[in-house]
Tab-separated table of C-alpha atoms and ligand atoms in Angstrom:
chain	number	residue	atom	x	y	z
A	13	UNK	CA	31.276	10.902	15.306
A	14	UNK	CA	29.433	11.965	12.200
A	15	UNK	CA	32.487	11.164	10.086
A	16	UNK	CA	31.621	7.513	10.656
A	17	UNK	CA	28.311	7.886	8.882
A	18	UNK	CA	27.993	6.739	5.289
A	19	UNK	CA	25.978	8.392	2.571
A	20	UNK	CA	22.594	6.666	2.303
A	21	UNK	CA	21.205	5.655	-1.070
A	22	UNK	CA	18.282	7.899	-2.011
A	23	UNK	CA	14.864	6.235	-2.017
A	24	UNK	CA	14.068	5.825	-5.727
A	25	UNK	CA	10.471	7.009	-5.475
A	26	UNK	CA	11.405	10.072	-3.413
A	27	UNK	CA	14.282	10.892	-5.816
A	28	UNK	CA	11.872	10.751	-8.749
A	29	UNK	CA	9.470	13.096	-6.927
A	30	UNK	CA	12.293	15.663	-6.611
A	31	UNK	CA	13.345	15.262	-10.249
A	32	UNK	CA	9.762	15.852	-11.361
A	33	UNK	CA	9.461	18.998	-9.220
A	34	UNK	CA	12.675	20.382	-10.736
A	35	UNK	CA	11.586	19.772	-14.364
A	36	UNK	CA	10.563	23.145	-15.869
A	37	UNK	CA	8.556	21.666	-18.791
A	38	UNK	CA	4.847	22.607	-18.834
A	39	UNK	CA	3.685	19.345	-20.349
A	40	UNK	CA	5.275	17.114	-17.691
A	41	UNK	CA	3.239	14.171	-16.409
A	42	UNK	CA	3.817	12.729	-12.943
A	43	UNK	CA	3.163	8.981	-12.786
A	44	UNK	CA	5.682	8.499	-9.984
A	45	UNK	CA	4.816	8.568	-6.298
A	46	UNK	CA	1.633	6.762	-5.269
A	47	UNK	CA	-0.596	9.716	-4.539
A	48	UNK	CA	-4.127	10.023	-5.909
A	49	UNK	CA	-4.752	13.026	-8.157
A	50	UNK	CA	-8.069	14.301	-9.422
A	51	UNK	CA	-8.522	15.230	-13.118
A	52	UNK	CA	-7.033	18.696	-12.433
A	53	UNK	CA	-3.874	17.175	-10.950
A	54	UNK	CA	-4.775	18.097	-7.390
A	55	UNK	CA	-4.671	15.705	-4.433
A	56	UNK	CA	-7.848	16.811	-2.681
A	57	UNK	CA	-8.761	16.631	0.984
A	58	UNK	CA	-11.735	14.258	0.893
A	59	UNK	CA	-15.098	15.841	1.706
A	60	UNK	CA	-15.774	13.612	4.709
A	61	UNK	CA	-12.299	14.366	6.050
A	62	UNK	CA	-12.961	18.131	5.845
A	63	UNK	CA	-16.310	17.724	7.621
A	64	UNK	CA	-14.822	15.560	10.366
A	65	UNK	CA	-11.933	17.993	10.832
A	66	UNK	CA	-14.373	20.880	11.208
A	67	UNK	CA	-16.375	19.006	13.835
A	68	UNK	CA	-13.182	17.997	15.570
A	69	UNK	CA	-11.910	21.579	15.625
A	70	UNK	CA	-15.160	22.693	17.202
A	71	UNK	CA	-15.471	19.898	19.725
A	72	UNK	CA	-11.954	18.955	20.738
A	73	UNK	CA	-11.261	20.222	24.240
A	74	UNK	CA	-7.810	18.795	24.893
A	75	UNK	CA	-4.659	17.703	23.122
A	76	UNK	CA	-3.534	15.637	26.075
A	77	UNK	CA	-2.151	12.154	25.488
A	78	UNK	CA	-4.402	9.345	24.303
A	79	UNK	CA	-3.144	5.800	24.897
A	80	UNK	CA	0.114	4.157	23.860
A	81	UNK	CA	-1.724	1.967	21.384
A	82	UNK	CA	-3.737	4.934	20.108
A	83	UNK	CA	-7.418	5.639	20.702
A	84	UNK	CA	-9.167	2.256	21.133
A	85	UNK	CA	-12.122	3.575	19.122
A	86	UNK	CA	-9.811	4.093	16.127
A	87	UNK	CA	-8.257	0.644	16.521
A	88	UNK	CA	-11.710	-0.887	16.646
A	89	UNK	CA	-13.132	1.103	13.697
A	90	UNK	CA	-10.201	0.512	11.355
A	91	UNK	CA	-9.713	-3.146	12.266
A	92	UNK	CA	-13.385	-3.598	11.531
A	93	UNK	CA	-13.039	-1.947	8.120
A	94	UNK	CA	-10.153	-4.250	7.244
A	95	UNK	CA	-11.221	-7.508	8.866
A	96	UNK	CA	-15.030	-7.296	9.063
A	97	UNK	CA	-16.116	-10.217	11.215
A	98	UNK	CA	-13.290	-12.510	10.081
A	99	UNK	CA	-11.817	-12.658	13.593
A	100	UNK	CA	-13.255	-12.079	17.046
A	101	UNK	CA	-12.236	-9.280	19.369
A	102	UNK	CA	-10.466	-11.590	21.794
A	103	UNK	CA	-8.124	-12.691	19.001
A	104	UNK	CA	-7.134	-9.234	17.891
A	105	UNK	CA	-4.375	-7.003	19.272
A	106	UNK	CA	-3.855	-3.648	17.588
A	107	UNK	CA	-1.924	-0.429	17.962
A	108	UNK	CA	-2.112	2.786	15.943
A	109	UNK	CA	1.010	3.627	13.954
A	110	UNK	CA	2.454	6.581	12.067
A	111	UNK	CA	1.161	5.446	8.664
A	112	UNK	CA	1.387	2.104	6.914
A	113	UNK	CA	5.175	2.435	6.837
A	114	UNK	CA	5.225	2.766	10.622
A	115	UNK	CA	3.082	-0.343	10.849
A	116	UNK	CA	5.428	-2.329	8.600
A	117	UNK	CA	8.469	-1.189	10.566
A	118	UNK	CA	6.823	-2.102	13.847
A	119	UNK	CA	5.695	-5.491	12.499
A	120	UNK	CA	9.260	-6.384	11.541
A	121	UNK	CA	10.492	-5.239	14.954
A	122	UNK	CA	7.912	-7.461	16.607
A	123	UNK	CA	9.032	-10.407	14.482
A	124	UNK	CA	12.635	-9.667	15.437
A	125	UNK	CA	11.765	-9.676	19.147
A	126	UNK	CA	9.922	-12.990	18.818
A	127	UNK	CA	12.213	-14.758	16.358
A	128	UNK	CA	15.361	-12.931	15.207
A	129	UNK	CA	16.241	-15.883	12.965
A	130	UNK	CA	13.070	-15.594	10.883
A	131	UNK	CA	13.455	-14.910	7.178
A	132	UNK	CA	11.034	-12.396	5.678
A	133	UNK	CA	9.768	-13.490	2.251
A	134	UNK	CA	9.034	-10.688	-0.196
A	135	UNK	CA	7.352	-10.751	-3.569
A	136	UNK	CA	9.646	-10.028	-6.504
A	137	UNK	CA	9.070	-7.198	-7.112
A	138	UNK	CA	7.737	-5.380	-4.075
A	139	UNK	CA	7.522	-1.844	-2.705
A	140	UNK	CA	11.207	-0.827	-2.351
A	141	UNK	CA	10.721	0.326	1.236
A	142	UNK	CA	9.910	-3.252	2.312
A	143	UNK	CA	13.451	-4.607	1.796
A	144	UNK	CA	14.894	-1.298	2.933
A	145	UNK	CA	13.159	-1.443	6.336
A	146	UNK	CA	13.953	-5.140	6.776
A	147	UNK	CA	17.631	-4.578	5.976
A	148	UNK	CA	17.687	-1.624	8.342
A	149	UNK	CA	16.407	-3.929	11.080
A	150	UNK	CA	19.017	-6.525	10.101
A	151	UNK	CA	16.604	-9.315	9.346
A	152	UNK	CA	17.078	-11.910	6.600
A	153	UNK	CA	15.192	-11.573	3.291
A	154	UNK	CA	14.169	-14.151	0.712
A	155	UNK	CA	12.195	-13.521	-2.466
A	156	UNK	CA	9.360	-15.365	-4.124
A	157	UNK	CA	8.463	-14.960	-7.770
A	158	UNK	CA	5.309	-12.931	-8.231
A	159	UNK	CA	5.103	-11.203	-11.593
A	160	UNK	CA	5.348	-12.701	-15.054
A	161	UNK	CA	6.999	-10.061	-17.225
A	162	UNK	CA	5.612	-11.587	-20.408
A	163	UNK	CA	1.949	-11.778	-19.457
A	164	UNK	CA	2.133	-8.930	-16.887
A	165	UNK	CA	0.026	-11.152	-14.623
A	166	UNK	CA	0.791	-13.024	-11.398
A	167	UNK	CA	3.235	-15.903	-11.858
A	168	UNK	CA	1.272	-18.049	-9.441
A	169	UNK	CA	3.084	-21.276	-10.271
A	170	UNK	CA	6.429	-19.592	-9.612
A	171	UNK	CA	5.120	-18.013	-6.426
A	172	UNK	CA	3.893	-21.289	-4.943
A	173	UNK	CA	7.032	-23.154	-6.021
A	174	UNK	CA	9.269	-20.572	-4.337
A	175	UNK	CA	7.154	-20.456	-1.177
A	176	UNK	CA	7.829	-24.195	-0.772
A	177	UNK	CA	11.178	-22.988	0.607
A	178	UNK	CA	9.525	-21.238	3.564
A	179	UNK	CA	10.598	-22.602	6.972
A	180	UNK	CA	8.459	-22.757	10.120
A	181	UNK	CA	8.518	-19.367	11.829
A	182	UNK	CA	9.374	-17.431	8.646
A	183	UNK	CA	7.248	-14.456	7.672
A	184	UNK	CA	5.580	-14.163	4.264
A	185	UNK	CA	4.807	-10.575	3.314
A	186	UNK	CA	1.717	-10.312	1.091
A	187	UNK	CA	0.082	-7.273	-0.481
A	188	UNK	CA	-3.559	-7.275	0.643
A	189	UNK	CA	-4.756	-5.805	-2.672
A	190	UNK	CA	-3.609	-3.510	-5.477
A	191	UNK	CA	-0.081	-4.931	-5.541
A	192	UNK	CA	2.610	-2.264	-5.470
A	193	UNK	CA	4.381	-1.945	-7.933
A	194	UNK	CA	2.736	-4.315	-10.434
A	195	UNK	CA	-1.054	-3.907	-10.117
A	196	UNK	CA	-1.405	-7.703	-10.598
A	197	UNK	CA	-3.398	-9.402	-7.845
A	198	UNK	CA	-4.244	-12.826	-6.484
A	199	UNK	CA	-7.694	-14.290	-7.070
A	200	UNK	CA	-9.706	-15.505	-4.072
A	201	UNK	CA	-8.858	-19.112	-4.984
A	202	UNK	CA	-5.183	-18.238	-5.096
A	203	UNK	CA	-5.443	-16.561	-1.677
A	204	UNK	CA	-6.896	-19.857	-0.393
A	205	UNK	CA	-3.918	-21.781	-1.752
A	206	UNK	CA	-1.493	-19.297	-0.201
A	207	UNK	CA	-3.308	-19.524	3.149
A	208	UNK	CA	-3.104	-23.331	3.041
A	209	UNK	CA	0.603	-23.227	2.203
A	210	UNK	CA	1.343	-20.785	5.007
A	211	UNK	CA	-0.545	-23.004	7.497
A	212	UNK	CA	1.225	-26.120	6.244
A	213	UNK	CA	4.624	-24.430	6.596
A	214	UNK	CA	3.929	-22.975	10.050
A	215	UNK	CA	4.765	-19.508	8.729
A	216	UNK	CA	3.361	-16.126	9.742
A	217	UNK	CA	1.751	-13.972	7.063
A	218	UNK	CA	2.314	-10.216	7.213
A	219	UNK	CA	-0.340	-8.563	5.071
A	220	UNK	CA	0.357	-4.999	3.936
A	221	UNK	CA	-2.960	-3.404	2.978
A	222	UNK	CA	-2.487	0.183	1.850
A	223	UNK	CA	-5.030	0.547	-0.955
A	224	UNK	CA	-8.286	-0.934	0.343
A	225	UNK	CA	-11.120	0.459	-1.783
A	226	UNK	CA	-8.895	1.335	-4.761
A	227	UNK	CA	-9.213	-2.021	-6.523
A	228	UNK	CA	-12.581	-3.800	-6.645
A	229	UNK	CA	-14.254	-2.102	-3.659
A	230	UNK	CA	-13.851	-1.950	0.116
A	231	UNK	CA	-15.054	-5.477	0.886
A	232	UNK	CA	-13.763	-7.144	-2.268
A	233	UNK	CA	-10.275	-5.750	-1.628
A	234	UNK	CA	-10.278	-7.168	1.906
A	235	UNK	CA	-11.233	-10.713	0.912
A	236	UNK	CA	-7.647	-11.965	0.869
A	237	UNK	CA	-6.645	-10.522	4.215
A	238	UNK	CA	-9.882	-11.747	5.827
A	239	UNK	CA	-9.326	-15.217	4.467
A	240	UNK	CA	-5.746	-15.297	5.753
A	241	UNK	CA	-6.690	-13.912	9.180
A	242	UNK	CA	-9.465	-16.458	9.632
A	243	UNK	CA	-7.404	-19.433	8.392
A	244	UNK	CA	-3.859	-18.980	9.708
A	245	UNK	CA	-3.243	-19.255	13.485
A	246	UNK	CA	-1.102	-16.105	13.721
A	247	UNK	CA	-1.236	-13.174	11.326
A	248	UNK	CA	0.207	-9.660	11.253
A	249	UNK	CA	-1.579	-6.932	9.316
A	250	UNK	CA	-0.294	-3.447	8.503
A	251	UNK	CA	-3.061	-1.111	7.343
A	252	UNK	CA	-2.658	2.393	5.976
A	253	UNK	CA	-5.240	5.180	5.704
A	254	UNK	CA	-2.967	7.433	3.623
A	255	UNK	CA	-4.547	6.618	0.285
A	256	UNK	CA	-8.142	5.578	0.928
A	257	UNK	CA	-8.756	8.524	3.273
A	258	UNK	CA	-6.267	10.783	1.481
A	259	UNK	CA	-4.574	11.642	4.790
A	260	UNK	CA	-1.028	11.050	3.553
A	261	UNK	CA	0.727	13.616	5.709
A	262	UNK	CA	-1.227	12.844	8.872
A	263	UNK	CA	0.509	9.458	9.171
A	264	UNK	CA	-2.426	7.208	10.002
A	265	UNK	CA	-2.008	3.467	10.179
A	266	UNK	CA	-2.616	0.407	12.298
A	267	UNK	CA	-0.685	-2.741	13.133
A	268	UNK	CA	-2.845	-5.750	14.000
A	269	UNK	CA	-1.740	-9.080	15.433
A	270	UNK	CA	-4.273	-11.885	15.181
A	271	UNK	CA	-3.797	-14.929	17.412
A	272	UNK	CA	-5.949	-17.754	18.696
A	273	UNK	CA	-6.617	-17.115	22.373
A	274	UNK	CA	-7.061	-14.181	24.754
A	275	UNK	CA	-3.835	-14.934	26.653
A	276	UNK	CA	-1.718	-14.638	23.483
A	277	UNK	CA	-3.659	-11.563	22.454
A	278	UNK	CA	-2.792	-9.954	25.797
A	279	UNK	CA	0.928	-10.591	25.359
A	280	UNK	CA	0.804	-9.398	21.725
A	281	UNK	CA	-1.028	-6.226	22.768
A	282	UNK	CA	1.535	-5.554	25.506
A	283	UNK	CA	4.360	-5.923	23.006
A	284	UNK	CA	2.720	-3.649	20.442
A	285	UNK	CA	2.286	-0.861	22.998
A	286	UNK	CA	5.804	-1.490	24.358
A	287	UNK	CA	7.208	-1.000	20.863
A	288	UNK	CA	5.225	2.213	20.425
A	289	UNK	CA	6.638	3.516	23.709
A	290	UNK	CA	10.211	2.706	22.669
A	291	UNK	CA	9.929	4.203	19.201
A	292	UNK	CA	7.750	7.280	19.520
A	293	UNK	CA	5.610	6.873	22.638
A	294	UNK	CA	2.103	7.908	21.543
A	295	UNK	CA	1.114	7.528	17.892
A	296	UNK	CA	-0.179	10.576	15.975
A	297	UNK	CA	-3.835	11.162	16.751
A	298	UNK	CA	-5.299	13.714	14.333
A	299	UNK	CA	-5.645	11.501	11.255
A	300	UNK	CA	-6.680	8.517	13.357
A	301	UNK	CA	-9.418	10.500	15.072
A	302	UNK	CA	-10.728	11.826	11.775
A	303	UNK	CA	-10.793	8.319	10.297
A	304	UNK	CA	-12.604	6.975	13.360
A	305	UNK	CA	-15.161	9.781	13.231
A	306	UNK	CA	-15.872	9.019	9.585
A	307	UNK	CA	-16.152	5.279	10.067
A	308	UNK	CA	-18.429	5.578	13.100
A	309	UNK	CA	-20.804	8.217	11.697
A	310	UNK	CA	-23.236	6.742	9.142
A	311	UNK	CA	-23.563	9.983	7.143
A	312	UNK	CA	-19.875	10.802	7.011
A	313	UNK	CA	-19.137	7.198	6.180
A	314	UNK	CA	-21.566	7.237	3.291
A	315	UNK	CA	-20.016	10.450	1.970
A	316	UNK	CA	-16.518	8.947	2.236
A	317	UNK	CA	-17.543	5.687	0.574
A	318	UNK	CA	-19.172	7.606	-2.279
A	319	UNK	CA	-16.072	9.699	-2.910
A	320	UNK	CA	-13.796	6.672	-2.624
A	321	UNK	CA	-15.953	4.822	-5.132
A	322	UNK	CA	-15.634	7.787	-7.527
A	323	UNK	CA	-11.875	7.653	-7.140
A	324	UNK	CA	-11.863	3.910	-7.819
A	325	UNK	CA	-14.096	4.040	-10.861
A	326	UNK	CA	-12.192	7.068	-12.164
A	327	UNK	CA	-8.990	5.029	-12.132
A	328	UNK	CA	-10.727	2.123	-13.860
A	329	UNK	CA	-11.917	4.557	-16.540
A	330	UNK	CA	-8.367	5.845	-17.068
A	331	UNK	CA	-7.129	2.259	-17.346
A	332	UNK	CA	-9.703	1.592	-20.053
A	333	UNK	CA	-8.856	4.805	-21.936
A	334	UNK	CA	-5.141	4.041	-21.882
A	335	UNK	CA	-5.648	0.456	-23.055
A	336	UNK	CA	-7.957	1.706	-25.843
A	337	UNK	CA	-5.444	4.367	-26.936
A	338	UNK	CA	-2.714	1.731	-27.091
A	339	UNK	CA	-4.949	-0.738	-28.930
A	340	UNK	CA	-5.574	1.937	-31.538
A	341	UNK	CA	-1.924	2.848	-31.914
A	342	UNK	CA	-0.474	-0.676	-31.915
A	343	UNK	CA	-3.333	-2.507	-33.564
A	344	UNK	CA	-2.883	-5.180	-30.890
A	345	UNK	CA	-4.178	-6.239	-27.502
A	346	UNK	CA	-0.661	-6.226	-26.039
A	347	UNK	CA	-1.592	-3.609	-23.464
A	348	UNK	CA	-4.950	-4.990	-22.361
A	349	UNK	CA	-3.301	-6.073	-19.105
A	350	UNK	CA	-3.662	-2.440	-17.993
A	351	UNK	CA	-7.415	-3.030	-17.661
A	352	UNK	CA	-6.871	-6.256	-15.741
A	353	UNK	CA	-4.602	-4.617	-13.166
A	354	UNK	CA	-6.117	-3.013	-10.090
A	355	UNK	CA	-5.298	-0.111	-7.824
A	356	UNK	CA	-3.067	2.847	-8.500
A	357	UNK	CA	-0.249	1.050	-10.202
A	358	UNK	CA	0.525	-0.939	-13.298
A	359	UNK	CA	3.902	-2.234	-14.243
A	360	UNK	CA	4.246	-1.445	-17.910
A	361	UNK	CA	7.116	-3.853	-18.601
A	362	UNK	CA	9.361	-1.225	-20.198
A	363	UNK	CA	13.166	-1.362	-19.924
A	364	UNK	CA	15.012	1.272	-17.852
A	365	UNK	CA	16.186	2.803	-21.152
A	366	UNK	CA	12.610	3.082	-22.414
A	367	UNK	CA	11.543	4.657	-19.101
A	368	UNK	CA	14.416	7.164	-19.401
A	369	UNK	CA	13.430	7.906	-23.010
A	370	UNK	CA	9.850	8.684	-21.966
A	371	UNK	CA	11.129	10.973	-19.207
A	372	UNK	CA	13.734	12.793	-21.310
A	373	UNK	CA	11.802	13.148	-24.551
A	374	UNK	CA	8.175	13.207	-23.385
A	375	UNK	CA	8.468	14.542	-19.798
A	376	UNK	CA	6.650	11.464	-18.509
A	377	UNK	CA	7.815	10.393	-15.080
A	378	UNK	CA	7.355	6.805	-13.981
A	379	UNK	CA	9.455	4.738	-11.563
A	380	UNK	CA	12.534	3.116	-13.176
A	381	UNK	CA	10.997	-0.364	-13.036
A	382	UNK	CA	8.201	1.069	-15.273
A	383	UNK	CA	5.611	1.355	-12.493
A	384	UNK	CA	3.013	3.911	-13.561
A	385	UNK	CA	0.655	5.648	-11.172
A	386	UNK	CA	-2.583	5.491	-13.146
A	387	UNK	CA	-4.122	8.170	-10.895
A	388	UNK	CA	-1.515	10.613	-12.214
A	389	UNK	CA	-3.217	10.534	-15.628
A	390	UNK	CA	-6.119	12.578	-16.968
A	391	UNK	CA	-8.063	12.622	-20.244
A	392	UNK	CA	-5.362	14.712	-21.924
A	393	UNK	CA	-2.273	12.962	-20.660
A	394	UNK	CA	-3.587	9.496	-21.610
A	395	UNK	CA	-2.822	10.277	-25.256
A	396	UNK	CA	0.583	11.767	-24.427
A	397	UNK	CA	1.460	8.611	-22.521
A	398	UNK	CA	0.190	6.303	-25.262
A	399	UNK	CA	2.286	8.208	-27.826
A	400	UNK	CA	5.341	8.031	-25.575
A	401	UNK	CA	4.940	4.300	-24.961
A	402	UNK	CA	4.770	3.638	-28.689
A	403	UNK	CA	7.637	6.046	-29.445
A	404	UNK	CA	9.819	4.341	-26.813
A	405	UNK	CA	9.140	1.000	-28.508
A	406	UNK	CA	7.679	-0.699	-25.428
B	517	LIG	C1	4.466	4.702	-3.318
B	517	LIG	O1	4.751	3.500	-3.409
B	517	LIG	O2	4.697	5.522	-4.201
B	517	LIG	C2	3.787	5.191	-2.067
B	517	LIG	O3	3.546	4.135	-1.199
B	517	LIG	C3	4.505	6.303	-1.434
B	517	LIG	C4	5.780	5.876	-0.769
B	517	LIG	O4	5.923	6.162	0.421
B	517	LIG	O5	6.634	5.281	-1.423
């Protein structure tokens, strides 16, 4: 049987991670995979996570099953973090998932069950795993323009023009904040226009929010998703805790389905738990429990918010340092867009050859489309990167 299997293309981000690990050079700089690193290059366990884990270790008396949709306290705490009071409880179905990726996969499966003919609209560019999962589930994809390579900002005119092609029942995938891979984000006014378009077209937005708190702050980063959820009749939201709680390997995420009435909510909830049962039965609990403990305990929450804010402002500082270093070297403001971008990533706008040059000559690893993980920098590597960018002729 196995002879019928084909080789699978390697995920580009994972392949880059392996290449970086295998590089023996001491001065190598990892700007590849989207993982936060502190100034020493370590990805720390957040303080509040450690505290919650300790309490959990001391107090947990059973590892028996929770519920198919995960612990309701987690669903409630995380949906509240994402949505605030934008929707009421009787509109909101939710089920815990193995990470944000699990939530995206499950969202597409739900769409397929409801409307297998739907087209899923993706920003060009988007996180490569989006099209990969959708193709795996044999659903149709269309693209909308998103990024202007010249200005390195959102091509909002192009985006809205392309989204005019959306048909009723199609799904429009939007990045809640900190767009991956570009770092260019919609303004609140632009979110309003997108919400209006989606309503007018009778489409369903699927908001992927994986970096809440990494851009302009926890509430500011959720403005778009809250606006969509409170404006559009039916919305899907995939939330990840990997980055903002630093619980990458625990696989902690949530899929939410917002509808208009309790009867629809009940059916949506039943389908979310059904899908969990078919795919993995009960979702992982450890990360979810830790997140819920942090969100529901005022002291732990304060500690987490403080550390998250340090992470956020640290990345903003690195953005400023890099833009300054490039201003100095190029005597221009060509790279000021780096300060305008938000979140972990910025798309530099380099060619694949320039990216390869920076990797081969300067041991700087960024994704082939020139996505840089700003959190992979520190005060020393900012200058190395600025030199490499200039040397590569970007
Ligand atoms: C990334 O985009 O680098 C992260 O979301 C990690 C991943 O799974 O690709």
